[in-house]
XYZ file of C-alpha atoms in Angstrom:
441
model
C -25.771 -32.708 33.984
C -22.635 -30.666 34.552
C -22.661 -27.863 37.098
C -21.871 -25.249 34.439
C -23.980 -26.681 31.622
C -26.882 -24.711 30.185
C -29.119 -27.726 30.748
C -28.558 -27.414 34.496
C -29.226 -23.681 34.432
C -32.441 -24.090 32.426
C -33.612 -26.984 34.599
C -33.150 -25.012 37.812
C -34.810 -21.958 36.288
C -37.811 -24.087 35.236
C -37.958 -25.651 38.721
C -37.930 -22.195 40.326
C -40.740 -21.017 38.029
C -42.737 -24.143 38.843
C -42.301 -23.570 42.576
C -43.523 -19.984 42.247
C -46.582 -21.147 40.301
C -47.332 -23.857 42.855
C -46.938 -21.369 45.704
C -49.509 -19.051 44.131
C -51.880 -21.932 43.367
C -51.639 -23.614 46.765
C -51.545 -20.500 48.924
C -55.348 -20.356 49.474
C -55.209 -23.891 50.904
C -52.441 -22.852 53.300
C -54.336 -19.725 54.361
C -56.532 -21.604 56.809
C -55.833 -21.264 60.542
C -53.963 -23.921 62.464
C -50.336 -24.932 63.100
C -50.161 -27.362 60.160
C -51.236 -24.689 57.713
C -48.710 -22.246 59.183
C -45.955 -24.827 58.734
C -47.198 -25.438 55.193
C -46.938 -21.737 54.362
C -43.434 -21.511 55.833
C -42.321 -24.668 54.012
C -43.688 -23.447 50.669
C -41.933 -20.093 51.050
C -38.611 -21.716 51.996
C -38.683 -24.212 49.103
C -39.548 -21.462 46.616
C -36.826 -19.151 47.899
C -34.205 -21.941 47.851
C -34.980 -22.874 44.231
C -34.878 -19.230 43.118
C -31.528 -18.635 44.841
C -30.146 -21.919 43.476
C -31.185 -21.019 39.927
C -29.640 -17.566 40.220
C -26.408 -18.913 41.751
C -26.132 -21.595 39.055
C -26.590 -18.999 36.300
C -23.904 -16.729 37.799
C -21.541 -19.678 38.255
C -22.123 -20.762 34.656
C -21.093 -17.303 33.470
C -18.082 -16.800 35.763
C -16.993 -20.406 36.384
C -16.370 -20.039 40.116
C -16.726 -23.814 40.412
C -16.240 -25.984 37.338
C -17.914 -29.168 38.521
C -20.079 -30.681 41.235
C -16.970 -32.262 42.748
C -15.294 -28.881 43.118
C -18.420 -27.404 44.673
C -18.436 -30.097 47.361
C -14.661 -30.111 47.852
C -13.857 -33.364 46.052
C -10.772 -32.410 44.028
C -8.433 -34.454 41.855
C -5.223 -35.878 43.223
C -2.062 -36.582 41.290
C -1.924 -39.877 39.369
C 0.156 -42.655 40.909
C 3.613 -42.821 39.369
C 4.160 -39.096 38.846
C 6.978 -38.647 41.299
C 9.576 -36.506 39.588
C 10.127 -34.100 36.740
C 11.026 -35.770 33.480
C 14.577 -35.289 32.365
C 15.617 -34.160 28.935
C 13.626 -32.445 26.234
C 11.862 -34.992 24.117
C 10.116 -34.237 20.876
C 6.675 -35.040 19.614
C 3.275 -33.903 20.813
C 0.233 -35.211 22.628
C -3.000 -33.475 21.651
C -0.975 -30.437 20.694
C 1.078 -30.475 23.900
C 4.821 -30.987 23.625
C 5.764 -34.183 25.410
C 8.793 -35.156 27.473
C 10.324 -38.487 28.328
C 8.762 -40.243 31.269
C 5.688 -39.183 33.212
C 4.669 -35.670 32.173
C 3.882 -33.026 34.755
C 1.664 -31.262 32.210
C -1.122 -33.446 30.877
C -3.730 -32.865 28.167
C -7.109 -31.939 29.604
C -10.623 -31.736 28.297
C -12.238 -28.589 27.014
C -12.427 -26.968 30.493
C -14.826 -24.381 28.972
C -12.134 -23.195 26.536
C -14.606 -23.480 23.651
C -16.759 -20.822 25.350
C -13.950 -18.246 25.347
C -14.262 -15.608 22.628
C -11.402 -14.036 20.702
C -8.969 -16.950 20.872
C -6.374 -17.440 18.113
C -7.877 -18.899 14.949
C -5.574 -20.098 12.213
C -2.110 -21.645 11.903
C -0.275 -21.647 15.226
C 2.844 -20.220 13.562
C 0.792 -17.187 12.524
C -1.515 -16.537 15.487
C -0.302 -18.713 18.361
C -2.313 -21.271 20.302
C -4.068 -21.742 23.660
C -3.815 -25.227 25.167
C -6.077 -26.729 27.822
C -3.982 -28.730 30.303
C -3.686 -29.968 33.858
C -0.612 -29.177 35.927
C 0.636 -31.992 38.152
C 2.383 -30.977 41.370
C 5.279 -33.348 42.015
C 5.750 -32.229 45.622
C 2.188 -31.343 46.581
C 0.168 -33.933 44.670
C -2.053 -31.130 43.361
C -3.785 -31.413 39.994
C -4.786 -27.925 38.830
C -6.431 -26.927 35.521
C -4.673 -24.363 33.345
C -4.742 -22.667 29.959
C -1.365 -22.065 28.320
C -0.970 -19.453 25.580
C 1.957 -20.042 23.218
C 2.910 -17.110 20.948
C 3.290 -17.583 17.173
C 7.085 -17.478 17.430
C 6.993 -20.625 19.559
C 6.053 -22.553 16.401
C 8.312 -20.727 13.943
C 11.504 -22.287 12.647
C 13.633 -19.251 13.489
C 12.756 -19.723 17.173
C 12.754 -23.510 17.373
C 15.689 -23.565 19.824
C 14.742 -20.444 21.771
C 13.241 -20.408 25.227
C 10.561 -17.835 26.055
C 9.718 -15.632 29.048
C 6.719 -16.693 31.105
C 3.958 -14.737 32.835
C 1.732 -16.679 35.234
C -1.756 -15.142 35.541
C -3.710 -15.963 38.715
C -7.454 -15.693 39.185
C -9.133 -14.279 42.267
C -11.275 -16.286 44.676
C -13.303 -18.285 43.973
C -12.445 -17.553 40.292
C -11.380 -19.902 37.539
C -9.176 -20.103 34.487
C -12.297 -19.329 32.444
C -12.433 -15.908 34.124
C -8.819 -15.256 33.153
C -9.404 -16.234 29.540
C -12.885 -14.806 28.942
C -13.336 -11.886 31.318
C -9.763 -10.684 31.965
C -8.794 -11.613 28.364
C -5.217 -12.518 29.249
C -4.205 -14.339 26.068
C -6.179 -12.015 23.786
C -4.518 -8.905 25.227
C -1.052 -10.464 25.162
C -1.527 -11.633 21.579
C -2.677 -8.187 20.447
C 0.256 -6.430 22.145
C 2.729 -8.927 20.710
C 1.315 -8.546 17.197
C 1.837 -4.774 17.477
C 5.413 -5.164 18.665
C 4.558 -3.749 22.106
C 5.361 -6.991 23.923
C 7.994 -9.640 23.352
C 6.833 -13.194 22.567
C 5.774 -14.570 25.939
C 4.193 -17.752 27.246
C 1.095 -16.965 29.333
C 0.034 -19.551 31.929
C -3.504 -19.003 33.253
C -4.121 -20.875 36.481
C -6.161 -20.576 39.666
C -4.524 -20.472 43.106
C -7.551 -22.229 44.630
C -6.029 -25.707 44.710
C -8.461 -27.135 47.296
C -11.876 -25.714 46.381
C -14.074 -24.479 47.882
C -11.450 -23.425 50.451
C -9.520 -20.201 49.835
C -5.907 -20.970 50.738
C -4.527 -17.504 49.857
C -1.225 -18.835 48.421
C -0.212 -20.108 51.855
C 1.359 -23.425 52.794
C -1.227 -24.367 55.412
C 0.279 -26.406 58.270
C -1.059 -29.907 57.794
C -3.167 -28.722 54.842
C -2.963 -27.548 51.197
C 0.504 -26.384 50.124
C -0.444 -23.595 47.738
C 2.789 -21.602 47.853
C 4.871 -24.711 47.202
C 2.672 -25.603 44.251
C 2.911 -22.156 42.647
C 6.543 -21.428 43.517
C 8.029 -24.881 42.875
C 5.686 -27.368 41.224
C 4.251 -25.055 38.576
C 7.564 -23.648 37.233
C 9.074 -27.130 37.277
C 6.157 -28.547 35.294
C 6.154 -25.755 32.707
C 9.923 -25.947 32.194
C 9.769 -29.729 31.810
C 7.357 -29.539 28.872
C 7.558 -26.117 27.240
C 10.538 -24.108 26.017
C 10.363 -21.706 28.942
C 13.210 -19.646 30.347
C 15.113 -21.207 33.224
C 16.280 -17.954 34.853
C 14.103 -16.071 37.356
C 14.531 -12.855 35.345
C 12.343 -14.394 32.638
C 9.469 -15.285 35.002
C 6.729 -12.948 36.171
C 3.375 -13.387 37.903
C 0.220 -11.288 37.854
C -3.322 -11.499 39.155
C -6.471 -9.688 40.153
C -8.041 -9.379 43.612
C -6.727 -12.244 45.786
C -4.770 -13.438 42.746
C -2.974 -10.078 42.767
C -2.268 -10.512 46.483
C -0.808 -13.909 45.681
C 1.374 -12.424 42.906
C 2.934 -9.995 45.395
C 3.374 -12.726 47.999
C 5.128 -15.031 45.545
C 7.459 -12.333 44.233
C 8.474 -10.997 47.643
C 8.712 -14.425 49.315
C 10.173 -16.346 46.359
C 12.335 -13.845 44.411
C 14.471 -16.695 43.108
C 11.443 -17.872 41.115
C 9.533 -14.709 40.164
C 11.246 -11.335 39.831
C 8.314 -9.303 38.509
C 4.699 -8.997 39.660
C 1.613 -7.042 38.610
C -1.164 -6.930 41.214
C -4.578 -5.511 40.293
C -6.608 -4.550 43.382
C -4.568 -6.649 45.836
C -4.485 -6.939 49.606
C -1.173 -6.697 51.418
C -1.922 -8.946 54.390
C -3.273 -12.485 54.610
C -5.933 -13.006 57.252
C -8.108 -15.892 58.373
C -11.776 -15.595 57.442
C -14.720 -17.977 56.934
C -13.552 -18.904 53.405
C -9.947 -19.628 54.421
C -10.324 -21.367 57.754
C -7.171 -21.520 59.868
C -4.305 -20.769 57.468
C -1.475 -20.487 59.977
C -2.021 -23.327 62.416
C -1.554 -22.944 66.160
C 1.230 -23.006 68.676
C 4.239 -20.720 69.148
C 4.963 -20.449 65.427
C 1.548 -19.067 64.439
C 2.388 -15.362 64.836
C 5.649 -15.768 62.927
C 3.763 -17.345 60.022
C 1.189 -14.534 60.080
C 3.944 -11.883 60.025
C 5.738 -13.641 57.174
C 2.639 -13.211 54.993
C 2.144 -9.555 55.979
C 3.906 -7.620 53.204
C 3.975 -4.390 55.205
C 5.641 -6.225 58.091
C 8.172 -7.750 55.702
C 9.075 -4.347 54.244
C 9.668 -2.975 57.728
C 11.511 -5.855 59.374
C 13.189 -7.941 56.635
C 15.709 -7.248 53.864
C 13.771 -6.368 50.738
C 14.237 -8.551 47.649
C 15.555 -7.206 44.352
C 12.267 -7.437 42.480
C 9.942 -5.115 40.556
C 6.219 -4.906 41.289
C 3.248 -3.034 39.867
C 0.201 -2.299 42.007
C -3.128 -0.977 40.722
C -6.021 0.495 42.661
C -8.654 3.120 41.904
C -8.704 6.332 43.931
C -12.495 6.311 44.003
C -14.614 3.157 43.934
C -12.199 0.707 45.551
C -11.512 0.377 49.251
C -7.816 -0.529 48.977
C -6.418 2.798 47.754
C -5.061 3.926 51.140
C -3.349 0.572 51.702
C -1.834 0.752 48.228
C -0.435 4.222 48.923
C 1.037 2.959 52.193
C 2.641 -0.011 50.431
C 4.179 2.240 47.772
C 5.693 4.499 50.429
C 7.065 1.523 52.352
C 8.993 0.047 49.416
C 12.725 0.749 49.466
C 15.709 -0.141 47.288
C 16.638 -2.512 45.787
C 12.959 -3.340 45.372
C 11.086 -1.176 42.872
C 7.389 -0.359 42.576
C 5.201 1.357 39.985
C 1.512 2.054 40.228
C -1.615 2.378 38.121
C -3.994 4.649 40.021
C -7.024 5.634 37.938
C -9.344 8.254 39.391
C -12.393 6.006 39.216
C -12.925 2.273 39.052
C -14.384 -0.706 40.824
C -13.366 -4.122 42.062
C -14.490 -5.751 38.817
C -13.391 -6.984 35.402
C -14.087 -3.788 33.408
C -11.591 -1.937 35.628
C -8.993 -4.708 35.468
C -9.366 -5.059 31.675
C -8.560 -1.343 31.352
C -5.397 -1.881 33.384
C -4.244 -5.053 31.615
C -2.446 -3.545 28.570
C -0.453 -1.142 30.733
C 0.411 -3.903 33.192
C 1.533 -6.343 30.501
C 3.634 -3.748 28.675
C 5.343 -2.824 31.924
C 6.000 -6.475 32.769
C 7.417 -6.947 29.290
C 10.014 -4.255 30.014
C 11.102 -6.006 33.206
C 11.360 -9.569 31.911
C 14.488 -10.668 30.098
C 14.153 -12.670 26.915
C 16.056 -15.814 27.910
C 19.563 -16.176 26.515
C 19.579 -19.927 27.136
C 18.617 -22.139 24.214
C 17.499 -25.731 23.883
C 20.572 -27.918 23.134
C 20.691 -28.974 19.488
C 20.561 -32.681 20.264
C 17.465 -32.050 22.433
C 15.714 -29.515 20.210
C 11.963 -29.945 20.606
C 9.815 -30.469 17.558
C 6.617 -28.553 17.022
C 3.389 -29.694 15.480
C 3.132 -26.741 13.104
C 5.785 -25.547 10.700
C 6.360 -21.841 10.239
C 4.653 -20.404 7.198
C 6.649 -18.218 4.827
C 9.904 -16.495 5.680
C 11.077 -17.021 9.276
C 10.922 -14.060 11.617
C 14.203 -12.421 12.641
C 15.852 -13.351 15.907
C 14.331 -11.704 18.973
C 15.934 -8.654 20.501
C 16.962 -9.220 24.110
C 15.248 -6.964 26.643
C 17.678 -6.201 29.462
C 16.342 -5.979 32.967
C 15.931 -2.341 33.990
C 18.209 -1.534 36.860
C 18.293 2.250 36.559
C 16.032 5.089 35.570
C 12.307 5.510 35.936
C 9.701 2.979 34.968
C 6.308 3.949 33.595
C 3.303 1.859 32.647
C 1.106 3.303 29.957
C -2.424 2.219 29.223
C -4.835 2.711 26.334
C -7.295 5.586 26.176
C -8.869 6.083 28.623
C -5.538 5.225 30.202
C -4.974 4.703 33.913
C -2.225 6.925 35.248
C 0.968 5.113 36.166
C 3.664 6.588 38.340
C 7.171 5.273 38.984
C 8.460 4.934 42.518
C 11.932 4.014 43.620
């Protein structure tokens, strides 16, 4: 039985109910005096409590997909297949289970369902009309990481008028211990992007939903741990390389953005400020601005004389004060009442200086939860859309990739380039009730 299957949830719930019934039935026998009966009472209580907690935890995990399998729960994660040692060259045609293929060993491989069938509101119909969400695994050439992902491809990706065009990319990161299911079902990344694009409020964009927890159950906080998981390298180097090798994604940093919620939002800021040559735009919903060791992370920064330097390098406030700021644009969101990070967000906003730019979404009330982040998503995506440039590079004619679905009807007109905003104010606007967004230079 799978960890997230309903069979497992029902079985644990039945076991918990059985333990409660047995406790009630056997309690009179344990009520007699004597050390053995005392131990019997304690043992019965402990077993009953453990089964109840296990059933509850399994039900919550089934809903939110914190851990997708028993192996993940116990820290046994996949490693890269032997033979995947470099990005494939060229831009081959064809498809594998709906995934565009490249010559050689692919860094993006077809995956199983990965709970995608449980996600509501996904595109239904011809890909050229509504787009498509693909379930894949990303292979890290440098790190050896194998990480699950969902990739949303907009309708234009499959239309003849766009068959040589590359598309901007937004990487969406889950919090800890989160999953790609949370991004698709609870944050509704692809559904929101598809709706905005259909209304002309967002340019056609590839959305990559992925988790930064590459070594579950450990929280690596987007850090290259000395002698341990190399999360930053995977997200800043392996992931873009893999996506570009398979999909028609923009090659310039101005067409790449990253967003996330909770620790995923912290990671989005870290990646943009530490790797501005890869990501130039970030949207962080309820982030932290410093990375610290805690029981879920273990020792992230190693020991020895270089430890403090590594800690400082992942402290965004320290970076703003002591290092040259990168030419990037970031959005930060935090509720004035209901979230504990508002003061830190205000301090971060005040610390930002040119050429870096920051905007904020600061609703009066909210919580550290999905309903709050879902409210902020449309405003965040529309703002990111204004920052990202629709790539001007095109796939060479002799390497033009084929698609599995032909465009229906008259082709759409060519996309209008969106120049990167270098001057003037920036404002993110949300739906009603809309979070307030303020521009800061």
